Structures are given as C-alpha cells and as structure tokens.
Amino acid sequence: MKINIFWLRRDLRVKDNHGLLKALKGNNPVLLLFIFDTNIVANLDKNDPRITFIYDALSNIHNEVLKHKSSLLVEHGTPENVFSKLLDQYQIEKVYANSDYEPYAVNRDKQISLLLKEKGATLNLHKDQVIFEKEEVLTQSGSPYKVFTAYKNQWKKQFSDKSPQAYPSEAFLHNLKRHEQNLPSLSHFGFVRSSMTFPPSQPDNKIIRHYDETRDNPSLPTTQIGVHLRFGTASTRAMVKKAAKLNDTWLNELIWREFYMQLLYHFPKSEHEAFNPNLNNLPWRYSDAEFERWCEGTTGYPLVDAGMRQLNETGFMHNRVRMVVASFLTKHLLLNWTLGERYFANKLLDFDLAANVGNWQWVAGTGADAQPFIRIFNPTLQQKRFDPKFDYIKKWVPEYETGKYPTPIIDHKQATERAKNAFESLK
C-alpha cells in the first residue's frame, strides 16, 4: 500500500499546520514522522531542556493521534539514514514538510529530495512558520530588504491586502495511517529529562495589550512565546493575527523575526561572517578570562550580570537586557560577536538561528543596519532607566551592594573609547 509521510520539524502541533493539512488531503494514508537529527542533537547536552520541550510536544501529538488509531513515529539518526530505511520499509509516494530557511535545513532538504527522487518519491514543502517567505517581500528592484523599517512597511502592506487563513489540519486526522505503537521514552534516544520549566503556549492577552508600555522593564512578565514559535507548538498565523488585533508594537517584534529569517535565507554567509564584509577584519580582542566572567555574570555591571544569570538558570533573558549584555561583550570587552551568539545558542530555550545571528550582528554593528556601526549601550544608564528600583537586579544578583560583589571588569569610558577606536580603524 502506498503511503505519504508528514515530516514534523519546526511545527510540533497537529492544529493549523499547513504541510500536515496538504498531506492529509492527499490520496494516501499519512504516517507522521519526527527525527531527532543527530547532525544537530549529537552536539547537545543529554539533559538539554530543549530536548525535553520537544519530547513533551511529541508526546502531546502522539496522544492526539492515538485517538485516530495512529501513532507518531520517532526516529534517531541522520535524515538520510532514516529515510533510506523508511524507503525500504514502505512504498512512499510523497513526503510532506513545512519549509525551513536556515542554511543547514536548506541543504538537508536538497539532499532528502534527491534521495526520494531516486526511489520515485517527492519532497513537498509548504510555508508555515512565517507569513511571508523567500521572495514574497522584496524591494521594487526585486532584491531582499536590508533595512527593517522598509521591510516592515512592505510586510504590513501585503498583510493588510491578504491576511493569512488558518489551515484546519486537525479536522483531517482520520486520514492518518493506522500505525499503533508506543512512543519510546526519552532515555531510549539517549537523553535525560531536564527539570527546567516552560512558559505556556498561549500568551496572556493582557501582557500583549500593554506590551508597548511594559516591554522594556525586565522585572515585568513578558509573553515568552519565542520557544513556541521556534518549535511550532504555537501557530505563527494565530500569533500574528492576535498581535494585529491587540498591539502593533508586539506585531513589529514578530515582523523582526521574519526579517531576520529572510536575511539569513538570502545571505547564508552571515551565519558566521559579518553581514557587512568590510567589518570582517575588526580587531577583536581575545580573553578567555573576560569571556568567562561575562558568561557567569560576574562582570561587576549588575544589569549585565543579572541578565546572564537569568539566562543560565532559566534559558530565557529579557529582550532589553539581551541588547545590553550583547553590547557589553562586543563593545566593552571588544570580544567577537560569534562567541556570544554561540553561547546564546547553547543556552536559550527560544534559540532561533536567524534571530540570534541577526540580533547579535545588529548590536555588534556588523549587520544589515542603516544606523552608524557604533552603538554602545551604557549598562548603568540602562539600569537607571529600565530597572530604577533594582527589582530585576536584586532578584538575580542578591549580593549586589555587598562586599561579595566584584568591582567592574573595565571602566565604561575607557571601554567606549577602545571600541570607537577599533571601529574607526576600519574607515
């Protein structure tokens, strides 16, 4: 019997899932598949909380499809090896998935498409994690936008012309292949459950309504929807519609996410290199000791230290503080932005390569940015403005203002002059 496969990746839900709907409305019963891709997970700690998050999302999917006499097939290995095995086991006609735009994912999908083609099958990709993808939002000359404001304006114009509709995939689960088996345990795949807690998949509407008023105060709660958008446990379409209704500032944050995705898609070298090639030769410093103090949150600048400790303990850091700590690493310490980008990649629950690279390069001054490349956040002034009562700092740095708190790792004025000189040297 011929079957189709739906390959879950960054879309871990059965509701409002574009590619899943296309698969379920096809001619063949559908086998649901998820792969713990060893090209990715082999480099993670066994108790990485994101693995636990993924597994819990898979468990929810598995329990949902059990109602339809089906189950989720979870494999562990490289996609090439997994599909080679499945092609021997099943007569696969089509594999459906939702598009991914990161360099590794693009190359992976090309290889899987070729592998399937050799067996007479096809890979069918659909847009799901963004509202607009690839070449859908371009300048009048047909090139990708490099400035956010212009991109945002065009994005909103196209969005108002054609608001996306939901894809009712949950209504067609009866077309899944009969495939009843237990979901293997987390330990079966070589992982250990993390004790970290995760935010709910539906943000508080009250927080969204007042987002423009409260978003810069790190002691106040935020939506923390990033991890759910990253792994697709929440629908991007649903979140964008909610934002368009409740708060334009929050909508802009979701547009930033798509802006960075299209930048990385069109300029994949920016994953490792300065978006502005003239800045690839910045005279970065090298200091393992200073980098370690930044990582640990012992720089002597309380807002920086609070942010790093929040990240290390919870896998989350407030967005305003992310900019401050990134500026501190790249400007005060003059350490390469790629060091911070990789550290965030290992720690953030909501790690998204495009947003992480885009934001780090924006702060470092090496990215696609119409502003002058010297942008230095003063941690002391940022604290006075956004944490004036030290509420955030006292939570994460309880020894602040005691003899146990370290002196500043560097003087702000000296650091600022050193950074300016470094950037000026490339003019």
Short mmCIF file of C-alpha atoms in Angstrom, two decimals:
data_model
loop_
_atom_site.label_atom_id
_atom_site.label_comp_id
_atom_site.label_asym_id
_atom_site.label_seq_id
_atom_site.Cartn_x
_atom_site.Cartn_y
_atom_site.Cartn_z
CA MET A 1 0.00 0.00 0.00
CA LYS A 2 1.29 3.43 -0.92
CA ILE A 3 1.65 5.93 1.89
CA ASN A 4 2.64 9.55 2.32
CA ILE A 5 4.76 10.85 5.17
CA PHE A 6 4.44 14.10 7.02
CA TRP A 7 7.82 15.06 8.48
CA LEU A 8 7.49 17.19 11.60
CA ARG A 9 10.35 19.64 12.15
CA ARG A 10 9.70 23.17 13.44
CA ASP A 11 5.92 22.65 13.55
CA LEU A 12 5.23 20.40 16.53
CA ARG A 13 1.44 20.57 16.55
CA VAL A 14 -1.48 18.98 14.68
CA LYS A 15 -3.64 22.12 14.67
CA ASP A 16 -3.36 24.81 11.96
CA ASN A 17 -0.43 23.05 10.30
CA HIS A 18 -0.14 23.88 6.59
CA GLY A 19 2.02 20.99 5.41
CA LEU A 20 0.13 18.48 7.53
CA LEU A 21 -3.16 19.59 6.02
CA LYS A 22 -1.77 19.16 2.50
CA ALA A 23 -0.56 15.68 3.40
CA LEU A 24 -3.85 14.62 4.99
CA LYS A 25 -5.84 15.81 1.98
CA GLY A 26 -3.70 13.70 -0.37
CA ASN A 27 -4.58 10.32 -1.87
CA ASN A 28 -2.69 8.08 0.57
CA PRO A 29 -2.80 7.45 4.32
CA VAL A 30 -0.25 9.55 6.18
CA LEU A 31 2.48 8.40 8.53
CA LEU A 32 3.63 11.07 10.99
CA LEU A 33 7.40 11.20 11.43
CA PHE A 34 9.81 13.09 13.65
CA ILE A 35 13.58 12.68 13.54
CA PHE A 36 15.96 13.50 16.35
CA ASP A 37 18.56 14.63 13.83
CA THR A 38 21.95 13.50 15.11
CA ASN A 39 23.63 16.16 12.97
CA ILE A 40 22.06 18.59 15.46
CA VAL A 41 21.33 16.81 18.73
CA ALA A 42 24.64 14.97 18.97
CA ASN A 43 26.23 18.29 19.91
CA LEU A 44 23.77 18.99 22.74
CA ASP A 45 23.97 18.03 26.40
CA LYS A 46 21.94 14.94 27.22
CA ASN A 47 19.73 16.99 29.54
CA ASP A 48 19.36 19.99 27.23
CA PRO A 49 15.96 21.46 28.21
CA ARG A 50 15.03 21.99 24.56
CA ILE A 51 15.11 18.23 24.04
CA THR A 52 12.68 17.83 26.92
CA PHE A 53 10.48 20.54 25.42
CA ILE A 54 10.49 18.78 22.05
CA TYR A 55 9.77 15.39 23.61
CA ASP A 56 6.81 16.77 25.57
CA ALA A 57 5.43 18.31 22.37
CA LEU A 58 5.85 14.96 20.59
CA SER A 59 4.04 13.24 23.46
CA ASN A 60 1.12 15.62 23.03
CA ILE A 61 0.99 14.88 19.30
CA HIS A 62 1.26 11.15 19.91
CA ASN A 63 -1.63 11.20 22.40
CA GLU A 64 -3.74 13.20 19.97
CA VAL A 65 -3.24 10.86 17.01
CA LEU A 66 -3.82 7.77 19.18
CA LYS A 67 -7.47 8.84 19.17
CA HIS A 68 -7.40 8.10 15.43
CA LYS A 69 -5.79 4.64 15.77
CA SER A 70 -2.45 6.05 14.71
CA SER A 71 0.81 6.99 16.40
CA LEU A 72 3.84 9.14 15.87
CA LEU A 73 6.98 7.51 14.53
CA VAL A 74 10.05 8.99 16.22
CA GLU A 75 13.49 8.12 14.83
CA HIS A 76 17.02 8.94 15.95
CA GLY A 77 19.73 9.37 13.31
CA THR A 78 20.62 11.41 10.28
CA PRO A 79 17.69 12.25 7.97
CA GLU A 80 19.47 10.47 5.11
CA ASN A 81 19.77 7.22 7.07
CA VAL A 82 16.23 7.40 8.42
CA PHE A 83 14.66 7.95 5.00
CA SER A 84 16.81 5.27 3.42
CA LYS A 85 15.41 2.82 5.97
CA LEU A 86 11.82 4.01 5.53
CA LEU A 87 12.07 3.75 1.75
CA ASP A 88 12.95 0.08 2.20
CA GLN A 89 10.06 -0.49 4.62
CA TYR A 90 7.26 1.40 2.90
CA GLN A 91 6.07 2.29 -0.58
CA ILE A 92 6.36 6.05 -0.11
CA GLU A 93 4.85 8.28 -2.77
CA LYS A 94 5.21 11.72 -1.21
CA VAL A 95 6.90 13.27 1.79
CA TYR A 96 5.36 16.49 3.04
CA ALA A 97 7.04 19.01 5.31
CA ASN A 98 7.00 22.71 6.12
CA SER A 99 9.82 24.85 4.79
CA ASP A 100 12.82 25.76 6.89
CA TYR A 101 15.12 28.58 5.82
CA GLU A 102 18.34 28.07 7.76
CA PRO A 103 21.46 27.09 5.76
CA TYR A 104 21.69 23.59 7.22
CA ALA A 105 17.98 22.95 6.69
CA VAL A 106 18.05 24.15 3.08
CA ASN A 107 20.95 21.84 2.25
CA ARG A 108 19.38 18.95 4.18
CA ASP A 109 16.13 19.25 2.23
CA LYS A 110 18.01 19.29 -1.07
CA GLN A 111 19.73 16.02 -0.14
CA ILE A 112 16.49 14.36 1.03
CA SER A 113 14.71 15.49 -2.15
CA LEU A 114 17.40 13.81 -4.26
CA LEU A 115 17.25 10.65 -2.16
CA LEU A 116 13.49 10.42 -2.52
CA LYS A 117 13.64 11.12 -6.24
CA GLU A 118 15.88 8.08 -6.72
CA LYS A 119 13.02 5.94 -5.37
CA GLY A 120 10.30 7.69 -7.34
CA ALA A 121 9.08 9.79 -4.39
CA THR A 122 8.94 13.55 -3.95
CA LEU A 123 9.52 16.07 -1.16
CA ASN A 124 6.75 18.68 -0.97
CA LEU A 125 7.46 21.79 1.11
CA HIS A 126 4.93 24.33 2.34
CA LYS A 127 5.06 27.71 4.08
CA ASP A 128 4.09 27.53 7.73
CA GLN A 129 6.44 29.21 10.21
CA VAL A 130 6.25 32.65 8.59
CA ILE A 131 3.61 34.84 6.98
CA PHE A 132 5.87 35.77 4.04
CA GLU A 133 8.85 33.75 2.86
CA LYS A 134 11.76 33.83 0.42
CA GLU A 135 10.92 36.23 -2.44
CA GLU A 136 7.45 37.25 -1.24
CA VAL A 137 8.55 40.58 0.25
CA LEU A 138 11.11 42.31 -1.97
CA THR A 139 12.14 45.84 -2.88
CA GLN A 140 10.89 47.43 -6.10
CA SER A 141 14.12 46.33 -7.75
CA GLY A 142 13.43 42.72 -6.78
CA SER A 143 16.14 42.40 -4.14
CA PRO A 144 15.74 41.41 -0.48
CA TYR A 145 15.31 44.19 2.05
CA LYS A 146 18.32 45.00 4.24
CA VAL A 147 16.65 47.69 6.36
CA PHE A 148 13.94 46.66 8.81
CA THR A 149 11.67 49.72 8.59
CA ALA A 150 11.30 49.44 4.83
CA TYR A 151 10.72 45.68 5.12
CA LYS A 152 8.15 46.18 7.88
CA ASN A 153 6.19 48.73 5.86
CA GLN A 154 6.01 46.49 2.83
CA TRP A 155 5.21 43.46 5.00
CA LYS A 156 2.30 45.28 6.61
CA LYS A 157 1.00 46.48 3.25
CA GLN A 158 0.93 42.94 1.91
CA PHE A 159 -0.52 41.61 5.14
CA SER A 160 -3.42 44.07 5.02
CA ASP A 161 -4.09 43.11 1.41
CA LYS A 162 -4.22 39.39 2.17
CA SER A 163 -4.40 38.21 5.76
CA PRO A 164 -3.47 34.50 6.02
CA GLN A 165 -6.12 31.93 6.84
CA ALA A 166 -5.75 29.02 9.24
CA TYR A 167 -5.21 25.50 7.92
CA PRO A 168 -7.64 23.14 9.73
CA SER A 169 -5.31 20.12 9.73
CA GLU A 170 -6.84 18.87 13.00
CA ALA A 171 -10.09 18.14 11.14
CA PHE A 172 -8.46 15.55 8.83
CA LEU A 173 -6.52 13.38 11.28
CA HIS A 174 -8.77 10.45 10.34
CA ASN A 175 -6.64 10.16 7.20
CA LEU A 176 -3.58 9.14 9.20
CA LYS A 177 -2.13 5.69 8.60
CA ARG A 178 -3.20 3.02 11.08
CA HIS A 179 0.03 2.68 12.99
CA GLU A 180 -0.44 1.96 16.68
CA GLN A 181 2.72 1.69 18.76
CA ASN A 182 4.07 3.17 21.95
CA LEU A 183 6.16 6.30 21.99
CA PRO A 184 9.68 5.37 23.15
CA SER A 185 10.94 7.02 26.32
CA LEU A 186 13.29 9.98 26.31
CA SER A 187 16.06 7.75 27.63
CA HIS A 188 15.58 5.43 24.65
CA PHE A 189 17.05 8.18 22.48
CA GLY A 190 19.92 8.79 24.90
CA PHE A 191 18.52 11.90 26.62
CA VAL A 192 17.78 12.82 30.21
CA ARG A 193 14.76 14.86 31.29
CA SER A 194 15.51 18.44 32.22
CA SER A 195 13.96 19.97 35.34
CA MET A 196 13.54 23.36 33.66
CA THR A 197 10.00 24.73 33.39
CA PHE A 198 8.50 26.11 30.19
CA PRO A 199 6.12 29.00 29.52
CA PRO A 200 2.56 28.34 28.29
CA SER A 201 1.93 28.17 24.55
CA GLN A 202 -0.77 30.85 24.70
CA PRO A 203 0.49 34.24 25.91
CA ASP A 204 -1.53 36.39 28.28
CA ASN A 205 -3.61 38.83 26.24
CA LYS A 206 -3.24 41.45 28.97
CA ILE A 207 0.54 41.38 28.57
CA ILE A 208 0.17 41.79 24.80
CA ARG A 209 -2.26 44.71 25.12
CA HIS A 210 0.20 46.63 27.29
CA TYR A 211 3.33 45.36 25.55
CA ASP A 212 4.36 48.78 24.23
CA GLU A 213 4.21 50.19 27.78
CA THR A 214 5.93 47.38 29.68
CA ARG A 215 8.28 45.62 27.26
CA ASP A 216 11.45 47.42 28.40
CA ASN A 217 11.02 46.73 32.11
CA PRO A 218 12.89 43.47 32.81
CA SER A 219 11.16 42.91 36.15
CA LEU A 220 7.73 42.65 34.50
CA PRO A 221 6.41 39.47 32.82
CA THR A 222 6.62 39.13 29.03
CA THR A 223 4.86 36.83 26.59
CA GLN A 224 7.82 34.38 26.38
CA ILE A 225 6.24 32.96 23.23
CA GLY A 226 9.60 32.60 21.48
CA VAL A 227 10.19 28.94 22.31
CA HIS A 228 6.73 28.02 21.00
CA LEU A 229 7.29 29.90 17.74
CA ARG A 230 10.73 28.30 17.44
CA PHE A 231 9.40 24.75 17.66
CA GLY A 232 5.97 25.42 16.20
CA THR A 233 3.94 24.44 19.25
CA ALA A 234 2.10 27.70 18.57
CA SER A 235 0.89 28.80 15.15
CA THR A 236 2.66 31.85 13.72
CA ARG A 237 -0.53 32.79 11.88
CA ALA A 238 -2.52 32.72 15.10
CA MET A 239 0.06 34.83 16.96
CA VAL A 240 0.29 37.40 14.16
CA LYS A 241 -3.49 37.73 14.00
CA LYS A 242 -3.57 38.21 17.76
CA ALA A 243 -0.83 40.85 17.53
CA ALA A 244 -2.58 42.70 14.72
CA LYS A 245 -5.68 42.90 16.88
CA LEU A 246 -4.11 43.71 20.25
CA ASN A 247 -0.81 45.58 19.93
CA ASP A 248 1.12 46.94 16.95
CA THR A 249 4.42 47.02 18.87
CA TRP A 250 4.21 43.30 19.53
CA LEU A 251 3.33 42.75 15.88
CA ASN A 252 6.55 44.57 14.95
CA GLU A 253 8.51 42.10 17.07
CA LEU A 254 7.01 39.22 15.09
CA ILE A 255 7.93 41.02 11.87
CA TRP A 256 11.53 41.37 13.10
CA ARG A 257 11.54 37.57 13.36
CA GLU A 258 10.61 37.23 9.69
CA PHE A 259 13.01 39.98 8.65
CA TYR A 260 15.92 38.07 10.15
CA MET A 261 14.73 34.81 8.58
CA GLN A 262 14.73 36.31 5.11
CA LEU A 263 18.13 37.90 5.72
CA LEU A 264 19.69 34.58 6.68
CA TYR A 265 17.94 32.81 3.80
CA HIS A 266 19.24 35.28 1.22
CA PHE A 267 22.63 35.82 2.87
CA PRO A 268 23.58 32.47 4.46
CA LYS A 269 27.21 33.51 4.97
CA SER A 270 26.01 35.90 7.67
CA GLU A 271 25.66 32.88 9.98
CA HIS A 272 29.41 33.05 10.55
CA GLU A 273 30.62 36.25 8.88
CA ALA A 274 29.86 39.94 9.29
CA PHE A 275 26.90 40.90 7.12
CA ASN A 276 28.92 43.98 6.24
CA PRO A 277 32.08 42.35 4.77
CA ASN A 278 34.10 45.48 5.47
CA LEU A 279 33.85 44.62 9.15
CA ASN A 280 35.19 41.07 8.93
CA ASN A 281 38.60 42.42 9.90
CA LEU A 282 37.59 44.17 13.09
CA PRO A 283 40.47 43.99 15.61
CA TRP A 284 38.61 41.85 18.13
CA ARG A 285 40.35 41.08 21.42
CA TYR A 286 40.82 37.59 22.86
CA SER A 287 40.43 36.92 26.58
CA ASP A 288 39.13 33.60 27.91
CA ALA A 289 39.03 35.02 31.44
CA GLU A 290 36.88 38.02 30.50
CA PHE A 291 34.57 35.88 28.38
CA GLU A 292 34.13 33.51 31.31
CA ARG A 293 33.20 36.37 33.64
CA TRP A 294 30.64 37.55 31.09
CA CYS A 295 29.19 34.03 30.84
CA GLU A 296 28.98 33.63 34.61
CA GLY A 297 27.53 37.08 35.26
CA THR A 298 30.42 38.43 37.34
CA THR A 299 31.43 41.49 35.28
CA GLY A 300 30.73 43.99 38.06
CA TYR A 301 27.96 45.60 35.99
CA PRO A 302 24.76 44.48 37.74
CA LEU A 303 22.33 44.67 34.81
CA VAL A 304 24.71 42.64 32.64
CA ASP A 305 25.26 40.10 35.42
CA ALA A 306 21.54 39.80 36.17
CA GLY A 307 20.80 39.03 32.54
CA MET A 308 23.46 36.36 32.24
CA ARG A 309 22.36 34.69 35.46
CA GLN A 310 18.74 34.71 34.35
CA LEU A 311 19.82 33.06 31.10
CA ASN A 312 21.95 30.43 32.82
CA GLU A 313 19.22 29.49 35.26
CA THR A 314 16.06 29.72 33.16
CA GLY A 315 17.06 29.56 29.48
CA PHE A 316 15.46 32.96 28.99
CA MET A 317 16.64 36.55 29.08
CA HIS A 318 14.56 39.70 28.83
CA ASN A 319 14.90 41.31 25.38
CA ARG A 320 16.08 44.72 26.61
CA VAL A 321 18.75 43.01 28.72
CA ARG A 322 19.81 40.83 25.77
CA MET A 323 20.82 44.00 23.94
CA VAL A 324 22.73 45.31 26.96
CA VAL A 325 24.72 42.11 27.55
CA ALA A 326 25.45 41.73 23.83
CA SER A 327 26.69 45.30 23.64
CA PHE A 328 28.84 44.74 26.72
CA LEU A 329 30.56 41.70 25.18
CA THR A 330 31.18 43.26 21.78
CA LYS A 331 31.87 46.87 22.76
CA HIS A 332 33.04 46.99 26.37
CA LEU A 333 35.10 43.80 26.16
CA LEU A 334 35.58 44.01 22.37
CA LEU A 335 35.14 40.25 22.02
CA ASN A 336 33.85 38.74 18.78
CA TRP A 337 30.07 38.64 18.46
CA THR A 338 30.25 35.00 17.34
CA LEU A 339 31.33 34.00 20.87
CA GLY A 340 28.17 35.47 22.35
CA GLU A 341 26.00 34.15 19.55
CA ARG A 342 27.22 30.59 20.20
CA TYR A 343 26.77 30.94 23.96
CA PHE A 344 23.20 32.12 23.49
CA ALA A 345 22.65 29.25 21.04
CA ASN A 346 23.59 26.78 23.75
CA LYS A 347 21.53 28.40 26.49
CA LEU A 348 18.37 29.99 25.04
CA LEU A 349 15.20 27.93 25.10
CA ASP A 350 13.91 30.08 22.23
CA PHE A 351 17.16 29.89 20.25
CA ASP A 352 16.43 30.66 16.63
CA LEU A 353 19.49 30.88 14.41
CA ALA A 354 18.21 33.70 12.19
CA ALA A 355 17.07 35.91 15.08
CA ASN A 356 20.14 35.12 17.16
CA VAL A 357 22.59 35.95 14.36
CA GLY A 358 20.57 38.97 13.26
CA ASN A 359 20.30 40.45 16.73
CA TRP A 360 23.93 39.84 17.63
CA GLN A 361 25.13 41.44 14.42
CA TRP A 362 22.74 44.36 14.96
CA VAL A 363 24.19 45.05 18.40
CA ALA A 364 27.77 44.38 17.32
CA GLY A 365 27.38 46.82 14.44
CA THR A 366 28.36 44.28 11.80
CA GLY A 367 24.89 43.54 10.45
CA ALA A 368 22.36 44.80 7.94
CA ASP A 369 21.67 48.12 9.59
CA ALA A 370 21.18 51.65 8.34
CA GLN A 371 22.40 53.08 11.66
CA PRO A 372 26.03 54.04 12.38
CA PHE A 373 28.04 50.99 13.33
CA ILE A 374 28.98 52.40 16.72
CA ARG A 375 26.10 51.58 19.04
CA ILE A 376 27.13 51.22 22.68
CA PHE A 377 24.65 50.60 25.48
CA ASN A 378 25.69 52.14 28.79
CA PRO A 379 24.74 49.46 31.38
CA THR A 380 24.49 51.97 34.20
CA LEU A 381 22.17 54.32 32.32
CA GLN A 382 20.11 51.36 31.07
CA GLN A 383 19.65 50.24 34.68
CA LYS A 384 18.60 53.72 35.81
CA ARG A 385 16.07 53.92 33.00
CA PHE A 386 14.60 50.42 32.96
CA ASP A 387 15.30 48.98 36.43
CA PRO A 388 15.38 52.10 38.60
CA LYS A 389 14.36 50.30 41.82
CA PHE A 390 16.78 47.41 41.17
CA ASP A 391 13.89 44.91 41.22
CA TYR A 392 15.35 42.81 38.41
CA ILE A 393 18.93 43.11 39.64
CA LYS A 394 18.10 42.17 43.25
CA LYS A 395 16.33 39.02 42.04
CA TRP A 396 19.31 37.72 40.08
CA VAL A 397 22.26 39.38 41.81
CA PRO A 398 21.41 39.19 45.52
CA GLU A 399 24.98 40.06 46.57
CA TYR A 400 24.85 43.41 44.76
CA GLU A 401 25.93 46.28 47.05
CA THR A 402 27.72 43.86 49.39
CA GLY A 403 31.40 43.19 49.76
CA LYS A 404 30.95 39.97 47.80
CA TYR A 405 30.03 41.70 44.54
CA PRO A 406 33.00 42.15 42.16
CA THR A 407 34.33 45.50 41.01
CA PRO A 408 33.68 46.38 37.34
CA ILE A 409 35.80 44.38 34.93
CA ILE A 410 36.51 47.55 32.94
CA ASP A 411 35.79 51.26 33.12
CA HIS A 412 32.88 52.27 30.89
CA LYS A 413 34.60 55.36 29.46
CA GLN A 414 37.81 53.51 28.66
CA ALA A 415 35.88 50.66 27.07
CA THR A 416 33.86 53.06 24.95
CA GLU A 417 36.98 54.79 23.65
CA ARG A 418 38.65 51.48 22.84
CA ALA A 419 35.60 50.27 20.89
CA LYS A 420 35.32 53.50 18.93
CA ASN A 421 39.00 53.35 18.02
CA ALA A 422 38.64 49.77 16.85
CA PHE A 423 35.77 50.62 14.54
CA GLU A 424 37.38 53.85 13.36
CA SER A 425 40.47 51.86 12.31
CA LEU A 426 38.45 50.27 9.50
CA LYS A 427 37.18 53.50 7.99
#
